[in-house]
Amino acid sequence: MELNKTLGQALKRARLAAGQTQEDFSPISSRTYISALERGLQSPTLEKLDELCEQLGIHPVTLIAASYLIKNRMAVEELKLTLDQELMGLGF
């Protein structure tokens, strides 16, 4: 599955879990832009992703991780193990 689509699905899921509407993002972005993101028609910049996640009250990495969980159909524990190993390999 295309990453824009899975990021959009993750964004919509996070928005609904937060009890927010697309209109709630109006201080940051238009409803049509949020809709386009959720449908995978647009991809946000890192700055925009940070703003969207701040509105949702989640870390941007959480939204990116959720999109990869959807894309790769993997379990959270599997992704956490991969991240732990790769970050340790980078010296973190």
CSV table of N, CA and C in Angstrom, one decimal:
chain,number,residue,atom,x,y,z
A,1,MET,N,0.8,-1.2,0.0
A,1,MET,CA,0.0,0.0,0.0
A,1,MET,C,0.9,1.2,0.0
A,2,GLU,N,0.5,2.3,-0.7
A,2,GLU,CA,1.2,3.5,-0.8
A,2,GLU,C,1.3,4.2,0.5
A,3,LEU,N,2.4,4.8,0.8
A,3,LEU,CA,2.7,5.5,2.1
A,3,LEU,C,1.7,6.7,2.3
A,4,ASN,N,1.5,7.4,1.3
A,4,ASN,CA,0.5,8.6,1.4
A,4,ASN,C,-0.8,8.1,1.9
A,5,LYS,N,-1.3,6.9,1.4
A,5,LYS,CA,-2.6,6.4,1.8
A,5,LYS,C,-2.5,5.9,3.3
A,6,THR,N,-1.5,5.2,3.6
A,6,THR,CA,-1.4,4.7,5.0
A,6,THR,C,-1.2,5.8,6.0
A,7,LEU,N,-0.5,6.8,5.6
A,7,LEU,CA,-0.3,8.0,6.5
A,7,LEU,C,-1.7,8.7,6.7
A,8,GLY,N,-2.4,8.8,5.6
A,8,GLY,CA,-3.8,9.4,5.7
A,8,GLY,C,-4.7,8.5,6.5
A,9,GLN,N,-4.6,7.2,6.4
A,9,GLN,CA,-5.4,6.4,7.3
A,9,GLN,C,-5.1,6.5,8.7
A,10,ALA,N,-3.8,6.6,9.0
A,10,ALA,CA,-3.3,6.8,10.4
A,10,ALA,C,-3.7,8.1,10.9
A,11,LEU,N,-3.7,9.2,10.1
A,11,LEU,CA,-4.1,10.5,10.5
A,11,LEU,C,-5.6,10.5,10.9
A,12,LYS,N,-6.4,9.9,10.0
A,12,LYS,CA,-7.8,9.9,10.3
A,12,LYS,C,-8.1,9.1,11.5
A,13,ARG,N,-7.5,8.0,11.7
A,13,ARG,CA,-7.7,7.1,12.9
A,13,ARG,C,-7.3,7.9,14.2
A,14,ALA,N,-6.2,8.6,14.1
A,14,ALA,CA,-5.8,9.4,15.3
A,14,ALA,C,-6.7,10.6,15.5
A,15,ARG,N,-7.2,11.2,14.4
A,15,ARG,CA,-8.2,12.3,14.6
A,15,ARG,C,-9.4,11.8,15.2
A,16,LEU,N,-10.0,10.7,14.8
A,16,LEU,CA,-11.2,10.2,15.3
A,16,LEU,C,-11.0,9.7,16.8
A,17,ALA,N,-9.9,9.1,17.1
A,17,ALA,CA,-9.6,8.7,18.4
A,17,ALA,C,-9.5,9.9,19.4
A,18,ALA,N,-9.0,11.0,18.8
A,18,ALA,CA,-9.0,12.3,19.6
A,18,ALA,C,-10.3,13.0,19.7
A,19,GLY,N,-11.3,12.5,19.0
A,19,GLY,CA,-12.6,13.1,19.0
A,19,GLY,C,-12.7,14.4,18.3
A,20,GLN,N,-11.8,14.6,17.3
A,20,GLN,CA,-11.7,15.8,16.6
A,20,GLN,C,-12.3,15.7,15.1
A,21,THR,N,-12.8,16.8,14.6
A,21,THR,CA,-13.3,16.9,13.3
A,21,THR,C,-12.2,17.5,12.4
A,22,GLN,N,-12.4,17.4,11.1
A,22,GLN,CA,-11.5,18.0,10.2
A,22,GLN,C,-11.5,19.5,10.4
A,23,GLU,N,-12.6,20.1,10.7
A,23,GLU,CA,-12.8,21.5,11.0
A,23,GLU,C,-11.9,22.0,12.2
A,24,ASP,N,-11.7,21.1,13.1
A,24,ASP,CA,-10.9,21.4,14.3
A,24,ASP,C,-9.5,21.8,14.0
A,25,PHE,N,-9.0,21.4,12.8
A,25,PHE,CA,-7.7,21.8,12.3
A,25,PHE,C,-7.6,23.1,11.6
A,26,SER,N,-8.7,23.8,11.6
A,26,SER,CA,-8.7,25.1,10.9
A,26,SER,C,-7.7,26.1,11.3
A,27,PRO,N,-7.2,26.2,12.5
A,27,PRO,CA,-6.1,27.1,12.8
A,27,PRO,C,-4.8,26.7,12.1
A,28,ILE,N,-4.7,25.5,11.7
A,28,ILE,CA,-3.4,25.0,11.0
A,28,ILE,C,-3.6,24.8,9.5
A,29,SER,N,-4.7,24.2,9.1
A,29,SER,CA,-4.9,23.8,7.7
A,29,SER,C,-6.4,23.8,7.4
A,30,SER,N,-6.7,23.9,6.1
A,30,SER,CA,-8.1,23.9,5.7
A,30,SER,C,-8.7,22.5,5.8
A,31,ARG,N,-10.0,22.4,5.9
A,31,ARG,CA,-10.7,21.1,5.9
A,31,ARG,C,-10.4,20.3,4.7
A,32,THR,N,-10.3,21.0,3.5
A,32,THR,CA,-10.1,20.3,2.3
A,32,THR,C,-8.7,19.7,2.2
A,33,TYR,N,-7.7,20.4,2.8
A,33,TYR,CA,-6.3,19.9,2.9
A,33,TYR,C,-6.3,18.6,3.8
A,34,ILE,N,-6.9,18.7,5.0
A,34,ILE,CA,-7.0,17.6,5.9
A,34,ILE,C,-7.7,16.4,5.2
A,35,SER,N,-8.7,16.7,4.5
A,35,SER,CA,-9.4,15.6,3.7
A,35,SER,C,-8.5,15.0,2.7
A,36,ALA,N,-7.8,15.8,2.0
A,36,ALA,CA,-6.8,15.3,1.0
A,36,ALA,C,-5.7,14.5,1.6
A,37,LEU,N,-5.2,14.9,2.8
A,37,LEU,CA,-4.2,14.1,3.5
A,37,LEU,C,-4.8,12.7,3.9
A,38,GLU,N,-6.0,12.8,4.4
A,38,GLU,CA,-6.6,11.5,4.9
A,38,GLU,C,-6.9,10.5,3.7
A,39,ARG,N,-7.1,11.1,2.5
A,39,ARG,CA,-7.4,10.2,1.4
A,39,ARG,C,-6.1,9.8,0.6
A,40,GLY,N,-5.0,10.3,1.1
A,40,GLY,CA,-3.7,10.0,0.5
A,40,GLY,C,-3.4,10.7,-0.7
A,41,LEU,N,-4.1,11.8,-1.0
A,41,LEU,CA,-3.9,12.6,-2.2
A,41,LEU,C,-2.8,13.7,-2.0
A,42,GLN,N,-2.4,14.0,-0.8
A,42,GLN,CA,-1.4,14.9,-0.4
A,42,GLN,C,-0.5,14.3,0.6
A,43,SER,N,0.8,14.8,0.7
A,43,SER,CA,1.6,14.4,1.8
A,43,SER,C,2.1,15.6,2.5
A,44,PRO,N,2.1,15.6,3.8
A,44,PRO,CA,2.5,16.8,4.6
A,44,PRO,C,4.0,17.0,4.6
A,45,THR,N,4.5,18.2,4.8
A,45,THR,CA,5.9,18.5,5.1
A,45,THR,C,6.1,18.0,6.6
A,46,LEU,N,7.4,17.9,6.9
A,46,LEU,CA,7.7,17.6,8.3
A,46,LEU,C,7.1,18.7,9.3
A,47,GLU,N,7.2,19.9,8.9
A,47,GLU,CA,6.7,21.0,9.7
A,47,GLU,C,5.2,20.9,9.9
A,48,LYS,N,4.5,20.6,8.8
A,48,LYS,CA,3.0,20.4,8.8
A,48,LYS,C,2.7,19.2,9.7
A,49,LEU,N,3.4,18.1,9.5
A,49,LEU,CA,3.2,16.9,10.3
A,49,LEU,C,3.3,17.2,11.8
A,50,ASP,N,4.3,18.0,12.1
A,50,ASP,CA,4.5,18.3,13.5
A,50,ASP,C,3.3,19.2,14.0
A,51,GLU,N,2.8,20.1,13.3
A,51,GLU,CA,1.7,20.9,13.7
A,51,GLU,C,0.4,20.0,13.8
A,52,LEU,N,0.2,19.1,12.9
A,52,LEU,CA,-1.0,18.3,12.9
A,52,LEU,C,-0.9,17.4,14.2
A,53,CYS,N,0.2,16.8,14.5
A,53,CYS,CA,0.4,16.0,15.6
A,53,CYS,C,0.2,16.7,16.9
A,54,GLU,N,0.7,18.0,16.9
A,54,GLU,CA,0.5,18.8,18.1
A,54,GLU,C,-1.0,19.0,18.4
A,55,GLN,N,-1.8,19.3,17.3
A,55,GLN,CA,-3.2,19.4,17.4
A,55,GLN,C,-3.8,18.1,18.0
A,56,LEU,N,-3.3,17.0,17.6
A,56,LEU,CA,-3.8,15.7,18.0
A,56,LEU,C,-3.3,15.3,19.4
A,57,GLY,N,-2.2,15.9,19.9
A,57,GLY,CA,-1.7,15.6,21.2
A,57,GLY,C,-0.8,14.3,21.1
A,58,ILE,N,-0.2,14.0,19.9
A,58,ILE,CA,0.6,12.8,19.8
A,58,ILE,C,2.0,13.3,19.2
A,59,HIS,N,3.0,12.4,19.4
A,59,HIS,CA,4.3,12.6,18.8
A,59,HIS,C,4.3,12.3,17.3
A,60,PRO,N,4.9,13.1,16.5
A,60,PRO,CA,4.9,12.8,15.0
A,60,PRO,C,5.4,11.4,14.7
A,61,VAL,N,6.3,10.9,15.5
A,61,VAL,CA,6.8,9.5,15.2
A,61,VAL,C,5.7,8.5,15.4
A,62,THR,N,4.8,8.8,16.3
A,62,THR,CA,3.7,7.9,16.5
A,62,THR,C,2.8,7.8,15.3
A,63,LEU,N,2.5,8.9,14.6
A,63,LEU,CA,1.7,8.9,13.4
A,63,LEU,C,2.5,8.2,12.3
A,64,ILE,N,3.8,8.4,12.2
A,64,ILE,CA,4.5,7.7,11.1
A,64,ILE,C,4.6,6.2,11.4
A,65,ALA,N,4.8,5.9,12.7
A,65,ALA,CA,4.9,4.5,13.0
A,65,ALA,C,3.5,3.8,12.7
A,66,ALA,N,2.4,4.5,13.0
A,66,ALA,CA,1.1,3.9,12.7
A,66,ALA,C,0.9,3.7,11.2
A,67,SER,N,1.4,4.6,10.4
A,67,SER,CA,1.3,4.4,9.0
A,67,SER,C,2.1,3.2,8.5
A,68,TYR,N,3.3,2.9,9.1
A,68,TYR,CA,4.0,1.7,8.7
A,68,TYR,C,3.4,0.5,9.3
A,69,LEU,N,2.8,0.6,10.4
A,69,LEU,CA,2.0,-0.6,11.0
A,69,LEU,C,0.9,-1.0,10.0
A,70,ILE,N,0.2,0.0,9.5
A,70,ILE,CA,-0.8,-0.3,8.5
A,70,ILE,C,-0.2,-0.8,7.2
A,71,LYS,N,0.8,-0.2,6.7
A,71,LYS,CA,1.4,-0.6,5.4
A,71,LYS,C,2.0,-2.0,5.5
A,72,ASN,N,2.7,-2.3,6.5
A,72,ASN,CA,3.4,-3.6,6.6
A,72,ASN,C,2.6,-4.7,7.3
A,73,ARG,N,1.4,-4.3,7.8
A,73,ARG,CA,0.6,-5.2,8.6
A,73,ARG,C,1.4,-5.9,9.6
A,74,MET,N,2.1,-5.1,10.4
A,74,MET,CA,3.0,-5.7,11.5
A,74,MET,C,2.4,-5.4,12.8
A,75,ALA,N,2.9,-6.1,13.8
A,75,ALA,CA,2.5,-5.9,15.2
A,75,ALA,C,3.3,-4.8,15.8
A,76,VAL,N,2.7,-4.1,16.8
A,76,VAL,CA,3.4,-3.0,17.5
A,76,VAL,C,4.7,-3.5,18.1
A,77,GLU,N,4.7,-4.7,18.7
A,77,GLU,CA,5.9,-5.2,19.3
A,77,GLU,C,7.0,-5.5,18.3
A,78,GLU,N,6.7,-5.9,17.1
A,78,GLU,CA,7.6,-6.1,16.1
A,78,GLU,C,8.3,-4.8,15.6
A,79,LEU,N,7.5,-3.8,15.5
A,79,LEU,CA,8.0,-2.5,15.1
A,79,LEU,C,8.9,-1.9,16.2
A,80,LYS,N,8.5,-2.1,17.4
A,80,LYS,CA,9.3,-1.5,18.6
A,80,LYS,C,10.6,-2.2,18.6
A,81,LEU,N,10.6,-3.5,18.4
A,81,LEU,CA,11.9,-4.3,18.4
A,81,LEU,C,12.8,-3.8,17.2
A,82,THR,N,12.2,-3.6,16.1
A,82,THR,CA,13.0,-3.1,14.9
A,82,THR,C,13.6,-1.7,15.2
A,83,LEU,N,12.8,-0.8,15.8
A,83,LEU,CA,13.2,0.5,16.1
A,83,LEU,C,14.3,0.5,17.1
A,84,ASP,N,14.1,-0.3,18.2
A,84,ASP,CA,15.1,-0.4,19.2
A,84,ASP,C,16.5,-0.8,18.7
A,85,GLN,N,16.4,-1.9,17.8
A,85,GLN,CA,17.7,-2.4,17.3
A,85,GLN,C,18.3,-1.4,16.3
A,86,GLU,N,17.6,-0.7,15.5
A,86,GLU,CA,18.1,0.2,14.6
A,86,GLU,C,18.6,1.5,15.3
A,87,LEU,N,17.9,2.0,16.3
A,87,LEU,CA,18.4,3.2,17.0
A,87,LEU,C,19.6,2.9,17.8
A,88,MET,N,19.7,1.7,18.4
A,88,MET,CA,20.9,1.3,19.1
A,88,MET,C,22.1,1.2,18.1
A,89,GLY,N,21.8,0.7,16.9
A,89,GLY,CA,22.9,0.6,15.8
A,89,GLY,C,23.4,2.0,15.4
A,90,LEU,N,22.5,3.0,15.6
A,90,LEU,CA,22.9,4.4,15.3
A,90,LEU,C,23.5,5.1,16.5
A,91,GLY,N,23.6,4.4,17.6
A,91,GLY,CA,24.3,5.0,18.8
A,91,GLY,C,23.4,5.7,19.7
A,92,PHE,N,22.1,5.5,19.6
A,92,PHE,CA,21.1,6.1,20.5
A,92,PHE,C,20.7,5.2,21.6
